[in-house]
């Protein structure tokens, strides 16, 4: 895993949170998610936050949360924490899109 120095969160994410105080990550519109991916891709130098593999474009990156969005056994989760930019990380899909890959061999 690489050390990532986060900049200021994308304005679209800030505005989304302000306009939707009860929103959750799952409620986030695709244009906001695209802004998040784009900024993380640039901040991370086009590298996966886990394996450091080069990611060719923000479209080939997925958003990972360093703090689980829905920890096991919880009855209520912190919706605001799911939209906290500092807990998001841009990662590659690894080999998770390939059929027949055993769970223990996924990156």
PDB file of C-alpha atoms in Angstrom:
ATOM      1  CA  UNK A   1       0.000   0.000   0.000  1.00  0.00           C
ATOM      2  CA  UNK A   2       1.275   3.494  -0.804  1.00  0.00           C
ATOM      3  CA  UNK A   3       1.092   6.592   1.363  1.00  0.00           C
ATOM      4  CA  UNK A   4      -1.384   8.995  -0.168  1.00  0.00           C
ATOM      5  CA  UNK A   5      -1.455  12.688   0.656  1.00  0.00           C
ATOM      6  CA  UNK A   6      -5.014  13.792   0.103  1.00  0.00           C
ATOM      7  CA  UNK A   7      -5.766  17.228  -1.211  1.00  0.00           C
ATOM      8  CA  UNK A   8      -8.995  19.093  -0.713  1.00  0.00           C
ATOM      9  CA  UNK A   9     -12.038  16.975  -1.519  1.00  0.00           C
ATOM     10  CA  UNK A  10     -13.761  17.548  -4.860  1.00  0.00           C
ATOM     11  CA  UNK A  11     -16.234  20.443  -4.758  1.00  0.00           C
ATOM     12  CA  UNK A  12     -18.960  18.213  -6.155  1.00  0.00           C
ATOM     13  CA  UNK A  13     -18.655  15.877  -3.144  1.00  0.00           C
ATOM     14  CA  UNK A  14     -18.753  18.801  -0.724  1.00  0.00           C
ATOM     15  CA  UNK A  15     -21.861  20.213  -2.412  1.00  0.00           C
ATOM     16  CA  UNK A  16     -23.544  16.809  -2.499  1.00  0.00           C
ATOM     17  CA  UNK A  17     -23.039  16.380   1.266  1.00  0.00           C
ATOM     18  CA  UNK A  18     -24.320  19.894   1.975  1.00  0.00           C
ATOM     19  CA  UNK A  19     -27.445  19.410  -0.136  1.00  0.00           C
ATOM     20  CA  UNK A  20     -28.075  15.872   1.165  1.00  0.00           C
ATOM     21  CA  UNK A  21     -27.195  15.740   4.879  1.00  0.00           C
ATOM     22  CA  UNK A  22     -28.743  12.277   5.301  1.00  0.00           C
ATOM     23  CA  UNK A  23     -27.052  10.816   2.219  1.00  0.00           C
ATOM     24  CA  UNK A  24     -24.944   7.697   2.177  1.00  0.00           C
ATOM     25  CA  UNK A  25     -22.188   6.641  -0.259  1.00  0.00           C
ATOM     26  CA  UNK A  26     -24.719   4.468  -2.093  1.00  0.00           C
ATOM     27  CA  UNK A  27     -26.761   7.636  -2.819  1.00  0.00           C
ATOM     28  CA  UNK A  28     -23.853   9.406  -4.508  1.00  0.00           C
ATOM     29  CA  UNK A  29     -24.551  10.410  -8.139  1.00  0.00           C
ATOM     30  CA  UNK A  30     -22.247   9.078 -10.840  1.00  0.00           C
ATOM     31  CA  UNK A  31     -20.886  12.535 -11.756  1.00  0.00           C
ATOM     32  CA  UNK A  32     -19.691  13.018  -8.160  1.00  0.00           C
ATOM     33  CA  UNK A  33     -18.135   9.534  -8.118  1.00  0.00           C
ATOM     34  CA  UNK A  34     -16.359  10.354 -11.391  1.00  0.00           C
ATOM     35  CA  UNK A  35     -14.945  13.545  -9.841  1.00  0.00           C
ATOM     36  CA  UNK A  36     -13.716  11.547  -6.827  1.00  0.00           C
ATOM     37  CA  UNK A  37     -12.048   8.931  -9.053  1.00  0.00           C
ATOM     38  CA  UNK A  38     -10.422  11.611 -11.225  1.00  0.00           C
ATOM     39  CA  UNK A  39      -8.955  13.449  -8.252  1.00  0.00           C
ATOM     40  CA  UNK A  40      -7.751  10.283  -6.510  1.00  0.00           C
ATOM     41  CA  UNK A  41      -6.188   9.064  -9.749  1.00  0.00           C
ATOM     42  CA  UNK A  42      -4.182  12.282 -10.025  1.00  0.00           C
ATOM     43  CA  UNK A  43      -3.277  12.424  -6.310  1.00  0.00           C
ATOM     44  CA  UNK A  44      -2.064   8.827  -6.335  1.00  0.00           C
ATOM     45  CA  UNK A  45       0.061   9.347  -9.440  1.00  0.00           C
ATOM     46  CA  UNK A  46      -2.111   6.944 -11.488  1.00  0.00           C
ATOM     47  CA  UNK A  47      -1.205   4.066  -9.135  1.00  0.00           C
ATOM     48  CA  UNK A  48      -3.374   1.547  -7.306  1.00  0.00           C
ATOM     49  CA  UNK A  49      -3.369   2.268  -3.583  1.00  0.00           C
ATOM     50  CA  UNK A  50      -2.841  -1.433  -2.821  1.00  0.00           C
ATOM     51  CA  UNK A  51      -0.608  -3.089  -5.412  1.00  0.00           C
ATOM     52  CA  UNK A  52       0.890   0.075  -6.958  1.00  0.00           C
ATOM     53  CA  UNK A  53      -0.007  -1.152 -10.440  1.00  0.00           C
ATOM     54  CA  UNK A  54      -0.432   1.631 -12.980  1.00  0.00           C
ATOM     55  CA  UNK A  55      -4.073   2.549 -13.604  1.00  0.00           C
ATOM     56  CA  UNK A  56      -4.504   3.844 -17.145  1.00  0.00           C
ATOM     57  CA  UNK A  57      -7.461   6.124 -16.479  1.00  0.00           C
ATOM     58  CA  UNK A  58      -9.868   7.098 -13.698  1.00  0.00           C
ATOM     59  CA  UNK A  59     -12.492   4.927 -15.438  1.00  0.00           C
ATOM     60  CA  UNK A  60     -10.379   1.855 -14.657  1.00  0.00           C
ATOM     61  CA  UNK A  61     -10.262   2.703 -10.956  1.00  0.00           C
ATOM     62  CA  UNK A  62     -12.698   1.821  -8.217  1.00  0.00           C
ATOM     63  CA  UNK A  63     -13.269   3.586  -4.934  1.00  0.00           C
ATOM     64  CA  UNK A  64     -12.265   1.611  -1.868  1.00  0.00           C
ATOM     65  CA  UNK A  65     -13.067   2.722   1.676  1.00  0.00           C
ATOM     66  CA  UNK A  66     -10.295   2.327   4.255  1.00  0.00           C
ATOM     67  CA  UNK A  67     -12.956   2.176   6.954  1.00  0.00           C
ATOM     68  CA  UNK A  68     -15.690  -0.329   6.060  1.00  0.00           C
ATOM     69  CA  UNK A  69     -18.954   1.270   4.969  1.00  0.00           C
ATOM     70  CA  UNK A  70     -20.973  -1.487   6.642  1.00  0.00           C
ATOM     71  CA  UNK A  71     -18.950  -3.263   9.336  1.00  0.00           C
ATOM     72  CA  UNK A  72     -20.183  -6.757  10.180  1.00  0.00           C
ATOM     73  CA  UNK A  73     -22.608  -6.912  13.047  1.00  0.00           C
ATOM     74  CA  UNK A  74     -23.529  -3.252  13.005  1.00  0.00           C
ATOM     75  CA  UNK A  75     -27.148  -2.233  13.235  1.00  0.00           C
ATOM     76  CA  UNK A  76     -26.679   1.435  12.363  1.00  0.00           C
ATOM     77  CA  UNK A  77     -23.796   2.867  10.363  1.00  0.00           C
ATOM     78  CA  UNK A  78     -22.325   6.357  10.165  1.00  0.00           C
ATOM     79  CA  UNK A  79     -23.618   7.663   6.829  1.00  0.00           C
ATOM     80  CA  UNK A  80     -21.379  10.731   6.913  1.00  0.00           C
ATOM     81  CA  UNK A  81     -18.276   8.564   7.323  1.00  0.00           C
ATOM     82  CA  UNK A  82     -19.105   6.780   4.042  1.00  0.00           C
ATOM     83  CA  UNK A  83     -18.809  10.152   2.275  1.00  0.00           C
ATOM     84  CA  UNK A  84     -15.564  11.212   3.965  1.00  0.00           C
ATOM     85  CA  UNK A  85     -12.990  11.757   1.216  1.00  0.00           C
ATOM     86  CA  UNK A  86     -10.000  11.091   3.469  1.00  0.00           C
ATOM     87  CA  UNK A  87     -11.150   7.482   3.940  1.00  0.00           C
ATOM     88  CA  UNK A  88     -11.412   6.808   0.195  1.00  0.00           C
ATOM     89  CA  UNK A  89      -8.680   5.193  -1.871  1.00  0.00           C
ATOM     90  CA  UNK A  90      -8.388   4.597  -5.620  1.00  0.00           C
ATOM     91  CA  UNK A  91      -7.598   0.983  -6.437  1.00  0.00           C
ATOM     92  CA  UNK A  92      -7.415  -1.211  -9.526  1.00  0.00           C
ATOM     93  CA  UNK A  93      -9.797  -4.059 -10.184  1.00  0.00           C
ATOM     94  CA  UNK A  94      -6.891  -6.482  -9.947  1.00  0.00           C
ATOM     95  CA  UNK A  95      -7.945  -9.839 -11.283  1.00  0.00           C
ATOM     96  CA  UNK A  96     -11.405  -9.638  -9.693  1.00  0.00           C
ATOM     97  CA  UNK A  97     -13.059  -9.234 -13.105  1.00  0.00           C
ATOM     98  CA  UNK A  98     -11.614 -12.505 -14.412  1.00  0.00           C
ATOM     99  CA  UNK A  99     -13.842 -15.574 -14.250  1.00  0.00           C
ATOM    100  CA  UNK A 100     -12.787 -18.575 -12.251  1.00  0.00           C
ATOM    101  CA  UNK A 101     -10.361 -16.746  -9.975  1.00  0.00           C
ATOM    102  CA  UNK A 102     -10.365 -18.198  -6.458  1.00  0.00           C
ATOM    103  CA  UNK A 103     -11.089 -15.680  -3.696  1.00  0.00           C
ATOM    104  CA  UNK A 104      -7.674 -16.266  -2.136  1.00  0.00           C
ATOM    105  CA  UNK A 105      -6.023 -15.337  -5.457  1.00  0.00           C
ATOM    106  CA  UNK A 106      -7.871 -12.035  -5.903  1.00  0.00           C
ATOM    107  CA  UNK A 107      -5.980  -8.844  -5.329  1.00  0.00           C
TER     108      UNK A 107
END
